[in-house]
């Protein structure tokens, strides 16, 4: 059944109620990746889903196995990642009895899954699995959990392969947008003097970055992306403004304040993007395209709402544009693009590399040495923001980050999943010293399954992002953020049988990167960086997005 | 923007946990539920939930969209905007001292409700109507001493178009 849904890889961890199922799994063609902690299985399935474009699958046991998945599921839910999580459950007869390793995982995950099921009858199993995969991958994708009692797993049934598309009377996401709305969109954008496109993760998950790029170039509209949208539009295109938001570029954030029409596609305008909402894009009429109607008019007022799949919408918009005369666009756009160029010249992302390694320098060198082609996953904190700012993303599907939930410990297992999906590509986790310790045990998974992920630790000995807030807003009182007590990451790597390398001086950075990236198998590269470096620009929480703290 | 009362009529698949999905949506997102009334609808396997909430226009739009997003929800109607009939039933246990009995029965008669249970000291009165009628009855019975009240919450259906279109 799982095989017929196209599943070739599962990330999981066994336990009492699953022994029988594992026995069967062994006989199938599905590859199973044994993780070291169930949270790792979910993040790995997340990374796998983003790189492969398929539904990620996890299999965990009842009780603690199930509860360990919750953080990973919540992260995948925020980031709209297609995933099916299979949890074992105590036998149906014991449910509700507080049995050994029983937990109401369907109740616990109700608010952080797209949908979930408890299967009580083996005859419903096949249809449930099919429905779950359908829900996970269609519409706005998301995680779906199926709870499987031990007796249901053990029961034998006359398996009839269900056929045809899944039909559900209560679930029919709107894919094709309303054409009337689209003609309004075109009119509005042709009239605009200072248009701006804000592209989000929806572009990545709907595979519409080419359509977006064509559209923006034809109309000469500058594009800024959210954190989740990095790679949706080529970072090196002259129309690219980089990322917007709390740590967005100066020109991107200033453009949101000055634009007269804003086209948001596949974004949800969360608070890290908008800053104070009453001042966000205050001169603009906002056009908002999203497959999830709840995203529209949730945080910002919208003049033209368009419910639909980003790809379907952009394809239709491109068709409509073909009928328009765009000859005067370059001339019309000159003043606006000129103003943006001035912002760019006034404030560039910058740092000053002296005798201590700057974290930004490590990321910039990593980008240069890998020619911007590596699949990058990140942990959470400053490391994540520097990765977003200083690595250049020219194509989609190679920046993997826990954007919505911001889960420390995400990067390494996500890199493992990405490596499973793309065995021949270079996968690098850009990590912080704090975050990496949250799921470091997954190095064991990488070793066992020969997944040669590379970890670049930007080691500042601090929970750096929190320390930055303490420096800026709490009088430099660094309470509970000093993490100088840490393992020797080189020895730790070696203890797992991996390679460990360290750089303490700027001139060592290139050599360590080259050696580490070329080494076989998993590698940890520990870069001892400037301890109190901050991420700039920064918009203080709750301030207008154009009110940036600059260096 | 000011809050207004909205009566939502929600058709859902009759599956385990549907009600907690809806209740969880309201509590998790900080929406309020004034009353909730659930029972089978006309179609097999479908239940109708009549939910009363207070919200401004932005929030009610979110509530309706969020309800639609739940996989088991088939249909959501805001009956506040459409012509509809609204009814609620209440059981009111009122103390029936001898000197008030006639008065209570007179009120019951005027309101066209029924006494459904009688004991030495109490009448239990059943009343059906819109919220105004129930409030008025409760007001009148209050001086006699109301012991207990059980209300169903509003249930409602949209009106059919009179012209047959
Ligand atoms: C699981 C979890 N716990 C706590 C936080 C809050 N938090 C956000 S960033 C951060 C510091 C991360 O430190 P480190 O991994 O060293 O990264 P740095 O900011 O120093 O680059 C913390 C504690 C979080 N995001 N996730
Ligand atoms: Mg750190």
Coordinates of N, CA and C in Angstrom, one line a residue, chain A residues 110 114-116 135 140 168-171 292-294 296-298, chain B residues 13 20-21 44-46 58 61-62 65-66 69 71-74:
Chain A
X110 N -3.9 17.3 17.0 CA -5.0 17.8 16.3 C -4.7 19.3 15.8
X114 N -2.5 18.8 9.4 CA -3.6 19.2 8.5 C -4.8 18.4 8.8
X115 N -4.6 17.1 9.1 CA -5.6 16.2 9.5 C -5.0 15.0 10.2
X116 N -5.8 14.3 11.0 CA -5.3 13.0 11.5 C -6.3 12.0 11.7
X135 N -4.4 14.2 1.1 CA -4.5 15.4 1.9 C -3.2 16.1 2.1
X140 N -2.9 23.3 0.2 CA -1.8 23.8 0.9 C -1.2 22.5 1.6
X168 N -13.4 13.3 -2.1 CA -13.9 13.6 -0.7 C -14.9 14.8 -0.8
X169 N -16.0 14.6 -0.2 CA -17.1 15.6 -0.3 C -16.7 16.8 0.5
X170 N -15.9 16.7 1.5 CA -15.6 17.8 2.3 C -14.3 18.5 2.1
X171 N -13.5 18.0 1.1 CA -12.2 18.6 0.9 C -11.9 18.7 -0.6
X292 N -4.5 28.9 0.2 CA -5.2 28.8 1.5 C -6.0 30.1 1.8
X293 N -7.3 30.0 1.7 CA -8.1 31.3 1.9 C -7.8 31.9 3.3
X294 N -7.5 31.1 4.3 CA -7.3 31.6 5.6 C -6.1 32.6 5.7
X296 N -5.4 34.8 3.5 CA -5.7 36.1 2.9 C -6.6 36.9 3.9
X297 N -6.2 38.1 4.1 CA -6.9 39.0 5.0 C -6.8 38.6 6.4
X298 N -5.8 37.8 6.8 CA -5.6 37.4 8.2 C -4.8 38.5 8.9
Chain B
X13 N -19.0 16.1 8.6 CA -19.1 14.6 8.5 C -19.2 14.1 9.9
X20 N -14.4 18.1 18.7 CA -13.2 18.7 19.3 C -12.3 19.4 18.3
X21 N -12.4 19.1 17.1 CA -11.7 19.9 16.1 C -12.2 21.3 16.0
X44 N -27.6 11.2 5.6 CA -26.9 10.1 6.3 C -25.4 10.5 6.6
X45 N -24.9 10.3 7.8 CA -23.5 10.6 8.0 C -23.1 12.0 8.2
X46 N -24.1 12.9 8.2 CA -23.8 14.4 8.3 C -24.5 14.9 9.5
X58 N -13.8 41.2 10.2 CA -12.5 40.6 9.9 C -12.4 39.2 10.5
X61 N -14.8 36.6 9.1 CA -14.3 36.0 7.8 C -13.3 34.9 8.1
X62 N -12.4 35.2 9.1 CA -11.4 34.2 9.5 C -12.0 32.9 10.0
X65 N -13.5 30.9 7.2 CA -12.5 30.3 6.4 C -11.8 29.2 7.2
X66 N -11.5 29.4 8.4 CA -10.8 28.4 9.2 C -11.7 27.1 9.4
X69 N -11.6 25.1 6.4 CA -10.3 24.4 6.2 C -10.3 23.1 6.9
X71 N -10.9 19.4 7.6 CA -11.2 18.4 6.5 C -12.6 17.9 6.7
X72 N -13.1 17.7 7.9 CA -14.5 17.1 8.0 C -15.6 18.1 7.9
X73 N -15.3 19.4 7.6 CA -16.4 20.3 7.5 C -16.9 20.4 6.0
X74 N -18.2 20.2 5.8 CA -18.7 20.1 4.5 C -19.1 21.5 4.0

